[in-house]
Short mmCIF file of C-alpha atoms (C1' of nucleotides) in Angstrom, two decimals:
data_model
loop_
_atom_site.label_atom_id
_atom_site.label_comp_id
_atom_site.label_asym_id
_atom_site.label_seq_id
_atom_site.Cartn_x
_atom_site.Cartn_y
_atom_site.Cartn_z
CA MET A 1 0.13 -0.03 -0.06
CA ILE A 2 1.20 3.51 -0.69
CA ASP A 3 2.12 5.52 2.30
CA PRO A 4 -0.05 8.72 2.08
CA LYS A 5 2.14 10.80 4.33
CA PRO A 6 5.80 11.01 3.94
CA LYS A 7 5.65 14.63 5.14
CA LEU A 8 6.56 16.58 8.15
CA ALA A 9 9.96 18.01 8.55
CA PRO A 10 11.83 18.02 11.96
CA ARG A 11 10.53 21.58 12.68
CA ALA A 12 9.59 23.36 15.79
CA LEU A 13 7.63 21.12 18.28
CA GLU A 14 4.14 22.13 17.47
CA ALA A 15 1.19 19.79 18.07
CA ALA A 16 -0.75 20.46 14.91
CA ALA A 17 1.65 21.23 12.08
CA GLU A 18 0.17 24.07 10.18
CA PRO A 19 -1.15 22.94 6.83
CA LEU A 20 -0.96 26.51 5.62
CA GLY A 21 2.43 27.63 4.25
CA GLU A 22 4.05 30.38 6.26
CA VAL A 23 4.63 32.63 3.27
CA SER A 24 1.05 32.52 2.35
CA ILE A 25 -0.05 34.27 5.52
CA PRO A 26 1.14 37.85 4.76
CA ARG A 27 -0.67 37.26 1.22
CA LEU A 28 -3.91 36.37 2.96
CA TYR A 29 -3.63 39.29 5.05
CA ALA A 30 -3.11 41.54 1.99
CA TYR A 31 -6.24 39.94 0.28
CA HIS A 32 -8.16 40.58 3.56
CA ARG A 33 -7.19 44.29 3.56
CA ALA A 34 -7.93 44.67 0.09
CA LEU A 35 -11.30 43.08 0.10
CA ARG A 36 -12.47 45.09 3.09
CA GLN A 37 -11.74 48.25 0.78
CA ALA A 38 -13.78 46.82 -1.78
CA GLN A 39 -16.48 46.00 0.47
CA ALA A 40 -16.53 49.43 1.69
CA LYS A 41 -17.08 50.62 -1.75
CA GLY A 42 -20.04 48.50 -1.86
CA LYS A 43 -18.76 45.60 -4.13
CA THR A 44 -20.13 42.27 -3.26
CA THR A 45 -18.01 39.91 -5.63
CA ILE A 46 -14.74 39.74 -7.25
CA THR A 47 -12.67 37.71 -9.48
CA SER A 48 -9.12 36.51 -8.84
CA HIS A 49 -8.06 38.73 -11.51
CA GLY A 50 -9.85 41.72 -10.10
CA LEU A 51 -8.20 41.12 -6.81
CA ALA A 52 -4.69 40.90 -8.31
CA ALA A 53 -5.61 44.19 -10.04
CA LEU A 54 -6.56 45.69 -6.43
CA LEU A 55 -3.19 44.62 -5.36
CA GLY A 56 -1.32 46.26 -8.18
CA HIS A 57 -0.57 42.90 -9.84
CA THR A 58 2.04 42.50 -7.20
CA ILE A 59 0.53 38.84 -6.83
CA ALA A 60 -0.49 36.86 -9.71
CA SER A 61 -4.25 35.79 -10.10
CA THR A 62 -3.06 31.95 -10.03
CA GLN A 63 -1.39 32.38 -6.90
CA ILE A 64 -4.58 34.06 -5.46
CA ARG A 65 -6.73 31.29 -6.49
CA LYS A 66 -4.25 28.62 -4.94
CA ASP A 67 -4.25 30.46 -1.60
CA LEU A 68 -7.95 30.84 -1.43
CA CYS A 69 -8.62 27.41 -2.66
CA ALA A 70 -6.70 26.02 0.27
CA LEU A 71 -9.15 27.74 2.59
CA GLY A 72 -12.02 25.86 1.47
CA PRO A 73 -14.66 26.21 -1.31
CA LEU A 74 -15.06 29.92 -1.52
CA GLY A 75 -15.58 30.70 -5.24
CA ARG A 76 -18.03 29.86 -7.94
CA ARG A 77 -16.67 28.75 -11.41
CA GLY A 78 -17.56 31.29 -14.04
CA GLN A 79 -18.66 33.72 -11.56
CA GLY A 80 -15.90 34.75 -8.90
CA TYR A 81 -15.96 34.94 -5.27
CA ALA A 82 -18.60 36.49 -2.96
CA ILE A 83 -16.60 38.99 -0.98
CA ASP A 84 -18.45 38.81 2.31
CA PRO A 85 -17.96 35.18 3.22
CA LEU A 86 -14.41 35.54 1.75
CA VAL A 87 -13.52 38.28 4.21
CA GLU A 88 -15.00 36.28 7.12
CA GLN A 89 -13.14 33.35 6.21
CA LEU A 90 -9.84 35.16 5.98
CA ALA A 91 -10.41 36.84 9.26
CA ARG A 92 -11.16 33.38 10.79
CA VAL A 93 -7.74 31.72 9.31
CA LEU A 94 -5.62 34.73 10.26
CA GLY A 95 -6.79 34.87 13.87
CA LEU A 96 -8.45 38.22 13.46
CA GLU A 97 -11.62 37.38 15.23
CA HIS A 98 -9.99 37.31 18.74
CA ASP A 99 -9.03 40.62 20.33
CA TRP A 100 -5.19 40.46 21.04
CA ARG A 101 -3.62 42.27 23.89
CA ILE A 102 -0.07 43.58 23.20
CA ALA A 103 2.72 44.26 25.55
CA ILE A 104 5.40 46.57 24.33
CA ILE A 105 8.63 46.50 25.88
CA GLY A 106 10.93 49.30 24.95
CA PHE A 107 9.07 52.60 24.53
CA GLY A 108 11.48 54.62 22.57
CA TYR A 109 10.70 55.81 19.07
CA LEU A 110 10.26 52.45 17.73
CA GLY A 111 8.02 51.00 20.39
CA HIS A 112 6.00 54.32 20.31
CA ALA A 113 5.69 54.28 16.58
CA PHE A 114 4.72 50.50 16.47
CA ALA A 115 1.96 51.28 19.18
CA THR A 116 0.49 54.12 17.20
CA PHE A 117 0.68 52.44 13.83
CA ILE A 118 -0.81 49.09 14.91
CA THR A 119 -3.80 50.43 16.86
CA ALA A 120 -4.56 53.05 14.34
CA ARG A 121 -5.37 50.47 11.48
CA GLU A 122 -6.52 47.38 13.15
CA MET A 123 -9.17 47.45 15.97
CA ARG A 124 -8.15 43.92 16.92
CA PHE A 125 -4.88 44.77 18.31
CA ARG A 126 -5.13 46.56 21.45
CA VAL A 127 -1.78 47.86 23.46
CA ALA A 128 -2.41 46.33 26.97
CA ALA A 129 0.88 47.38 28.62
CA ILE A 130 4.00 49.28 27.91
CA PHE A 131 7.32 48.96 29.61
CA ASP A 132 10.67 50.88 29.50
CA ASN A 133 13.52 51.16 31.77
CA SER A 134 14.34 54.79 31.49
CA PRO A 135 13.16 56.94 34.36
CA ALA A 136 12.39 59.80 31.85
CA VAL A 137 9.75 57.61 30.05
CA ILE A 138 8.38 55.54 33.03
CA GLY A 139 5.21 57.20 34.25
CA GLN A 140 4.35 58.69 30.86
CA ARG A 141 1.14 58.27 29.47
CA TRP A 142 0.12 56.86 26.09
CA GLN A 143 -3.59 56.79 25.33
CA GLY A 144 -4.38 56.28 28.95
CA ILE A 145 -1.81 53.58 29.55
CA VAL A 146 1.03 54.35 32.10
CA VAL A 147 4.50 53.16 31.06
CA GLN A 148 5.79 50.95 33.71
CA ASP A 149 9.34 49.99 35.00
CA VAL A 150 10.49 46.73 33.10
CA ALA A 151 10.80 45.39 36.63
CA GLN A 152 7.20 45.24 36.66
CA ILE A 153 6.65 42.98 33.69
CA GLU A 154 5.74 40.02 35.57
CA GLN A 155 2.78 41.45 37.48
CA THR A 156 1.53 43.82 34.79
CA VAL A 157 1.74 41.63 31.84
CA ARG A 158 -0.26 38.88 33.72
CA ALA A 159 -2.75 41.35 34.88
CA ALA A 160 -3.33 42.80 31.72
CA GLY A 161 -3.82 39.51 30.04
CA CYS A 162 -1.45 40.14 27.13
CA ASN A 163 -0.82 37.40 24.77
CA ILE A 164 1.57 39.03 22.38
CA ALA A 165 4.96 40.70 23.27
CA VAL A 166 6.72 43.28 21.07
CA ILE A 167 10.37 43.76 21.80
CA ALA A 168 11.63 47.17 20.76
CA VAL A 169 14.71 47.47 23.28
CA PRO A 170 18.35 47.59 22.24
CA ALA A 171 19.84 44.40 21.10
CA GLU A 172 21.90 43.90 24.52
CA ALA A 173 18.59 43.78 26.37
CA ALA A 174 16.55 41.92 24.05
CA GLN A 175 17.37 38.26 25.03
CA ALA A 176 16.70 38.91 28.85
CA CYS A 177 13.37 40.33 27.88
CA ALA A 178 12.43 37.53 25.65
CA GLU A 179 13.37 34.98 28.48
CA ARG A 180 11.10 36.73 31.06
CA ILE A 181 8.35 36.88 28.40
CA ALA A 182 8.65 33.25 27.70
CA ASP A 183 8.69 32.40 31.39
CA LEU A 184 5.54 34.41 31.85
CA GLY A 185 3.93 31.76 29.32
CA LEU A 186 3.22 34.24 26.46
CA ARG A 187 3.81 32.37 22.89
CA ALA A 188 4.27 35.10 20.55
CA ILE A 189 7.00 37.71 20.20
CA LEU A 190 7.59 40.38 17.55
CA ASN A 191 11.30 41.33 17.72
CA PHE A 192 12.73 44.69 16.42
CA ALA A 193 16.07 44.01 17.98
CA PRO A 194 18.84 42.88 15.65
CA THR A 195 19.86 39.91 17.51
CA PRO A 196 18.49 36.49 17.39
CA LEU A 197 16.40 35.34 20.22
CA LEU A 198 17.07 31.96 21.84
CA LEU A 199 14.46 30.39 23.95
CA ARG A 200 13.89 26.72 25.18
CA GLU A 201 10.04 26.94 25.01
CA PRO A 202 8.28 26.82 21.52
CA ILE A 203 7.62 30.49 21.06
CA ILE A 204 6.51 32.01 17.78
CA ILE A 205 8.99 34.70 16.99
CA ARG A 206 8.90 37.14 14.01
CA ASN A 207 11.94 39.35 13.70
CA ILE A 208 11.90 42.58 11.92
CA ASP A 209 15.35 43.49 10.84
CA LEU A 210 15.43 47.03 9.49
CA ALA A 211 19.04 47.26 8.90
CA GLY A 212 18.66 43.73 7.04
CA GLU A 213 16.06 45.17 4.86
CA MET A 214 18.20 48.22 3.90
CA SER A 215 21.15 45.78 3.06
CA ILE A 216 18.80 44.21 0.46
CA LEU A 217 18.22 47.64 -1.16
CA THR A 218 21.93 48.43 -0.94
CA HIS A 219 23.06 45.09 -2.33
CA ARG A 220 20.62 45.37 -5.32
CA LEU A 221 21.69 49.01 -5.90
CA SER A 222 25.24 48.21 -6.07
CA LEU A 223 24.37 45.51 -8.72
CA LEU A 224 22.72 48.10 -10.68
CA GLU A 225 25.83 50.29 -10.75
CA ALA A 226 28.19 47.61 -11.68
CA MET B 1 7.50 40.62 1.98
CA ILE B 2 4.88 40.73 -0.79
CA ASP B 3 7.53 42.09 -3.19
CA PRO B 4 6.86 41.79 -6.94
CA LYS B 5 9.34 39.26 -7.18
CA PRO B 6 11.74 41.20 -9.29
CA LYS B 7 11.93 39.18 -12.59
CA LEU B 8 13.82 42.16 -13.99
CA ALA B 9 16.14 41.37 -16.89
CA PRO B 10 19.09 39.63 -15.12
CA ARG B 11 21.48 41.63 -17.45
CA ALA B 12 21.41 44.06 -14.82
CA LEU B 13 23.63 42.05 -12.71
CA GLU B 14 25.94 41.12 -15.59
CA ALA B 15 29.62 40.36 -15.03
CA ALA B 16 29.48 40.97 -11.12
CA ALA B 17 28.38 37.48 -9.73
CA GLU B 18 26.05 34.79 -10.25
CA PRO B 19 22.37 35.63 -9.18
CA LEU B 20 22.74 35.57 -5.33
CA GLY B 21 19.43 34.45 -3.97
CA GLU B 22 17.19 37.15 -2.43
CA VAL B 23 16.74 35.19 0.71
CA SER B 24 20.39 34.84 1.40
CA ILE B 25 21.11 38.56 1.68
CA PRO B 26 19.61 39.14 5.22
CA ARG B 27 21.66 36.07 6.13
CA LEU B 28 24.62 37.56 4.80
CA TYR B 29 23.95 40.84 6.66
CA ALA B 30 23.64 38.69 9.94
CA TYR B 31 26.92 37.06 9.32
CA HIS B 32 28.51 40.54 8.86
CA ARG B 33 27.04 41.90 11.90
CA ALA B 34 27.98 38.89 14.27
CA LEU B 35 31.70 38.89 12.55
CA ARG B 36 32.34 42.52 13.38
CA GLN B 37 31.31 41.72 16.95
CA ALA B 38 33.85 38.80 17.06
CA GLN B 39 36.30 41.17 15.43
CA ALA B 40 35.87 43.69 18.21
CA LYS B 41 36.69 41.02 20.66
CA GLY B 42 39.99 40.37 18.90
CA LYS B 43 39.18 37.19 17.19
CA THR B 44 40.86 36.57 13.76
CA THR B 45 39.41 33.36 12.68
CA ILE B 46 36.08 31.57 13.03
CA THR B 47 34.64 28.24 11.78
CA SER B 48 31.10 27.81 10.09
CA HIS B 49 30.10 26.25 13.35
CA GLY B 50 31.42 28.78 15.60
CA LEU B 51 29.66 31.51 13.31
CA ALA B 52 26.29 29.52 13.73
CA ALA B 53 26.94 29.44 17.52
CA LEU B 54 27.26 33.32 17.56
CA LEU B 55 23.90 33.43 15.60
CA GLY B 56 22.29 31.33 18.33
CA HIS B 57 22.17 28.28 15.87
CA THR B 58 19.05 29.90 14.17
CA ILE B 59 21.20 29.23 10.90
CA ALA B 60 22.66 25.96 10.18
CA SER B 61 26.43 25.61 9.58
CA THR B 62 25.89 24.02 6.20
CA GLN B 63 23.69 26.90 5.29
CA ILE B 64 26.62 29.44 6.26
CA ARG B 65 29.28 27.47 4.06
CA LYS B 66 26.92 27.49 1.12
CA ASP B 67 26.31 31.08 1.41
CA LEU B 68 29.94 32.13 2.01
CA CYS B 69 31.18 29.70 -0.71
CA ALA B 70 29.02 31.60 -3.29
CA LEU B 71 30.99 34.80 -2.55
CA GLY B 72 34.44 33.19 -3.47
CA PRO B 73 37.07 31.08 -1.90
CA LEU B 74 37.28 32.64 1.46
CA GLY B 75 37.85 29.52 3.86
CA ARG B 76 40.67 27.24 4.40
CA ARG B 77 39.82 23.45 4.76
CA GLY B 78 40.64 22.33 8.01
CA GLN B 79 41.16 25.88 9.43
CA GLY B 80 37.94 27.85 9.07
CA TYR B 81 37.61 31.38 7.91
CA ALA B 82 39.79 34.48 8.52
CA ILE B 83 37.41 37.06 9.78
CA ASP B 84 38.96 40.22 8.12
CA PRO B 85 38.74 39.26 4.61
CA LEU B 86 35.35 37.78 5.20
CA VAL B 87 34.02 41.00 6.62
CA GLU B 88 35.46 43.00 3.81
CA GLN B 89 33.92 40.70 1.25
CA LEU B 90 30.47 40.61 2.85
CA ALA B 91 30.61 44.52 3.01
CA ARG B 92 31.31 44.61 -0.70
CA VAL B 93 28.62 42.38 -1.68
CA LEU B 94 26.10 43.96 0.56
CA GLY B 95 27.02 47.24 -0.88
CA LEU B 96 28.09 48.65 2.51
CA GLU B 97 31.04 50.25 1.10
CA HIS B 98 29.27 53.28 -0.24
CA ASP B 99 27.89 55.93 1.99
CA TRP B 100 24.11 55.77 1.10
CA ARG B 101 22.11 58.86 1.48
CA ILE B 102 18.44 58.45 2.76
CA ALA B 103 15.43 60.59 2.16
CA ILE B 104 12.73 60.02 4.84
CA ILE B 105 9.28 60.89 3.57
CA GLY B 106 6.87 61.22 6.66
CA PHE B 107 8.27 62.10 9.86
CA GLY B 108 5.73 60.87 12.16
CA TYR B 109 6.50 58.33 14.78
CA LEU B 110 7.61 55.72 12.20
CA GLY B 111 9.69 57.79 10.19
CA HIS B 112 11.39 59.42 13.15
CA ALA B 113 11.92 55.92 14.78
CA PHE B 114 13.50 54.67 11.42
CA ALA B 115 15.75 57.61 11.26
CA THR B 116 17.18 57.11 14.86
CA PHE B 117 17.34 53.40 14.44
CA ILE B 118 19.19 53.07 11.35
CA THR B 119 21.81 55.93 11.92
CA ALA B 120 22.39 54.60 15.52
CA ARG B 121 23.65 51.25 14.18
CA GLU B 122 25.14 51.68 10.78
CA MET B 123 27.50 54.44 10.09
CA ARG B 124 27.05 53.84 6.23
CA PHE B 125 23.26 55.05 6.41
CA ARG B 126 23.07 58.73 6.57
CA VAL B 127 19.71 60.53 6.68
CA ALA B 128 20.14 63.28 4.19
CA ALA B 129 16.48 64.83 3.80
CA ILE B 130 13.37 64.62 5.78
CA PHE B 131 9.99 65.48 4.60
CA ASP B 132 6.50 65.89 6.11
CA ASN B 133 3.29 67.64 5.27
CA SER B 134 2.08 68.60 8.55
CA PRO B 135 2.82 72.24 9.44
CA ALA B 136 3.55 71.30 12.97
CA VAL B 137 6.32 69.14 11.87
CA ILE B 138 7.83 71.03 8.97
CA GLY B 139 10.65 73.26 10.31
CA GLN B 140 11.55 70.98 13.07
CA ARG B 141 15.18 69.90 13.34
CA TRP B 142 16.43 66.37 13.73
CA GLN B 143 20.18 65.97 14.18
CA GLY B 144 20.73 69.20 12.36
CA ILE B 145 18.42 68.39 9.45
CA VAL B 146 15.53 70.77 9.05
CA VAL B 147 12.03 68.79 8.17
CA GLN B 148 11.09 70.08 4.71
CA ASP B 149 7.61 70.46 3.19
CA VAL B 150 6.84 67.55 0.78
CA ALA B 151 6.40 70.09 -1.85
CA GLN B 152 10.07 70.49 -1.88
CA ILE B 153 10.80 66.90 -2.50
CA GLU B 154 12.10 67.53 -6.06
CA GLN B 155 14.67 70.12 -5.28
CA THR B 156 15.78 68.89 -1.97
CA VAL B 157 16.29 65.31 -2.91
CA ARG B 158 18.24 66.23 -5.68
CA ALA B 159 20.56 68.73 -3.85
CA ALA B 160 20.95 66.39 -1.00
CA GLY B 161 22.16 63.66 -3.46
CA CYS B 162 19.76 60.95 -1.90
CA ASN B 163 19.80 57.55 -3.32
CA ILE B 164 17.29 55.59 -1.07
CA ALA B 165 13.75 56.69 -0.08
CA VAL B 166 11.96 55.58 2.93
CA ILE B 167 8.20 56.04 2.66
CA ALA B 168 6.68 56.42 6.18
CA VAL B 169 3.34 58.26 5.11
CA PRO B 170 -0.09 57.12 5.35
CA ALA B 171 -1.22 54.47 2.97
CA GLU B 172 -3.30 56.80 0.95
CA ALA B 173 -0.45 59.28 0.31
CA ALA B 174 2.16 56.44 -0.45
CA GLN B 175 1.55 55.92 -4.08
CA ALA B 176 1.82 59.53 -4.95
CA CYS B 177 5.15 60.00 -2.93
CA ALA B 178 6.63 56.85 -4.72
CA GLU B 179 5.85 58.18 -8.27
CA ARG B 180 7.55 61.39 -7.40
CA ILE B 181 10.51 59.56 -5.94
CA ALA B 182 10.81 57.38 -8.96
CA ASP B 183 10.41 60.36 -11.26
CA LEU B 184 13.39 61.80 -9.53
CA GLY B 185 15.55 58.75 -10.63
CA LEU B 186 16.03 57.25 -7.33
CA ARG B 187 15.94 53.40 -7.54
CA ALA B 188 15.15 51.99 -4.25
CA ILE B 189 12.34 52.33 -1.64
CA LEU B 190 11.77 51.04 1.61
CA ASN B 191 7.85 51.19 2.10
CA PHE B 192 6.17 51.12 5.49
CA ALA B 193 2.76 52.03 4.12
CA PRO B 194 0.61 49.00 3.89
CA THR B 195 -0.33 49.53 0.18
CA PRO B 196 1.44 48.09 -2.83
CA LEU B 197 3.44 50.52 -4.77
CA LEU B 198 2.82 50.34 -8.58
CA LEU B 199 5.70 51.85 -10.46
CA ARG B 200 6.35 51.85 -14.21
CA GLU B 201 10.33 52.20 -13.79
CA PRO B 202 12.21 49.29 -12.45
CA ILE B 203 12.43 50.39 -8.85
CA ILE B 204 13.82 48.06 -5.92
CA ILE B 205 10.99 48.13 -3.49
CA ARG B 206 11.07 46.29 0.00
CA ASN B 207 7.74 46.39 1.88
CA ILE B 208 7.49 46.30 5.74
CA ASP B 209 4.20 45.30 6.61
CA LEU B 210 3.78 45.42 10.37
CA ALA B 211 0.28 44.42 10.46
CA GLY B 212 0.99 41.60 8.24
CA GLU B 213 3.73 40.43 10.54
CA MET B 214 1.40 40.54 13.26
CA SER B 215 -1.19 38.44 11.45
CA ILE B 216 1.39 35.70 11.06
CA LEU B 217 1.77 35.62 14.92
CA THR B 218 -1.96 35.70 15.40
CA HIS B 219 -2.65 32.94 12.72
CA ARG B 220 -0.07 30.47 14.46
CA LEU B 221 -1.38 31.59 17.92
CA SER B 222 -4.90 30.59 16.93
CA LEU B 223 -3.71 27.27 15.67
CA LEU B 224 -2.05 26.47 18.98
CA GLU B 225 -5.08 27.16 20.71
CA ALA B 226 -7.10 24.83 18.27
"C1'" DG C 1 -17.16 32.52 -22.57
"C1'" DA C 2 -15.57 33.42 -17.93
"C1'" DC C 3 -13.96 31.95 -14.15
"C1'" DT C 4 -12.37 28.59 -10.45
"C1'" DG C 5 -10.07 24.61 -8.82
"C1'" DT C 6 -5.92 21.64 -9.16
"C1'" DG C 7 -2.52 18.21 -10.85
"C1'" DA C 8 1.80 18.56 -13.32
"C1'" DA C 9 5.99 21.03 -14.31
"C1'" DT C 10 9.19 24.24 -12.71
"C1'" DA C 11 12.15 27.07 -9.90
"C1'" DC C 12 13.87 27.75 -5.72
"C1'" DC C 13 16.09 26.72 -1.01
"C1'" DT C 14 17.93 24.01 2.45
"C1'" DT C 15 19.73 19.84 4.01
"C1'" DC C 16 22.48 15.77 3.44
"C1'" DA C 17 26.59 13.30 2.43
"C1'" DC C 18 30.99 13.23 1.26
"C1'" DA C 19 34.94 14.48 -1.47
"C1'" DG C 20 39.17 17.44 -0.78
"C1'" DC C 21 42.53 19.48 1.74
"C1'" DA C 22 45.34 21.30 5.81
"C1'" DT D 1 41.17 14.72 12.55
"C1'" DG D 2 38.71 19.00 11.37
"C1'" DC D 3 36.93 21.76 8.31
"C1'" DT D 4 35.65 23.75 4.04
"C1'" DG D 5 33.49 23.07 -0.66
"C1'" DT D 6 30.05 21.08 -3.45
"C1'" DG D 7 26.99 17.85 -6.08
"C1'" DA D 8 22.78 15.41 -5.05
"C1'" DA D 9 18.45 14.69 -2.72
"C1'" DG D 10 14.46 16.42 -0.43
"C1'" DG D 11 11.27 20.12 0.26
"C1'" DT D 12 8.65 23.92 -0.40
"C1'" DA D 13 6.67 27.68 -3.31
"C1'" DT D 14 5.36 29.47 -7.78
"C1'" DT D 15 3.80 28.94 -12.41
"C1'" DC D 16 1.62 26.57 -16.20
"C1'" DA D 17 -2.08 24.19 -18.41
"C1'" DC D 18 -6.32 22.55 -18.50
"C1'" DA D 19 -10.43 20.24 -16.74
"C1'" DG D 20 -14.64 21.50 -14.53
"C1'" DT D 21 -18.72 24.45 -13.83
"C1'" DC D 22 -21.71 28.15 -14.12
#
DNA sequence: GACTGTGAATACCTTCACAGCA
DNA sequence: TGCTGTGAAGGTATTCACAGTC
């Protein structure tokens, strides 16, 4: 008999491995964003080509169909997709139904910028606690939230019921912050510090490496000049 | 992230080197960063395993060798790599030899944070012009640079000799900014606005989609709960 | 005819295994 | 023995081609 499942790489130790590719998620989010705009304009159906056009053809319509097809039977052949159920299903898959409570650690310009940015666009993301270690910053208010001393992380994060941490501290301090966050039982970190976070627990980590992004630009620019 | 996947005529790369994979560049940058730290500690040689350890084993040593091997004959079998020439070659490939002059468009929290962050770590990146459209911000100074009205982009960017633009304006304004930048002849954009930029010229674009990154976290968190 | 859904083909990336060299 | 360099294998993501449906 033929073995139906030779799959599964020795990846992180998660119970149910995701059936959905990591790279497709940001695309799904982009679809969601574009479709809500279409919704707001009163549109009720759309084709994969139409959606590609909304996205400036940065994603091929074939790719869009593949992605959406993986979420279930959402389209009608010959017709296109009904937008409402599509948006709903995307929100479900992306986990946008919950309200997420974010702890921001490090409230310099970056932490500040992130807080402002993420709450401006997405109602589902709520900043629930803010920490810094500078006396000049501790005690400040941002949208009614008082910036706490990082020493308070354990009590405050627990009390505020945070489930996502954003690390926006200098590289030297990031690892220690991450460990405390992990010990608290949080399972997701967005890390702006240009250093890898090493944790024993199975934490979901996304690194945003601004200097790394710049290096892609400079690399390709210098190729152009050659 | 959701970059157009620059098919682009590969003739642009020409004699320089074989097409270096897009994904490898941030890794090369991470090597560069780690190796400079090792340099600062007085180390002069390192093995691929040693470098992997410096990176917290987030990258396999095999991968490191593959990446470095693509840059030329840099290691000595049985010995390891001499750090100095390695750092030098990495800097060359990444385009870190030039001084890059950055124009920041949109000087809200995000633009401000980016300016501070990128100049703090990397001497090669210099902020050369800053723009905003808010009267409250125009005229402010940041490290000696006066924030200009966005209406001044054409004159100022040219005069300042900028070669990279960072777009940190609201989504609605991003496309127009990008077009003006492209018309000015700049060839690289780092875009924080959550909208695809559509340009006729072959511009190198990197999108940083903060909400998209968050959606990856929420997606995987909701899988864990299931 | 128009559009979705999907196996097959392709391109790309990473890991493995080991040859080559100090 | 220890380590780099590299072809081959294994996986994953994207594109193609077309069958299926309205």
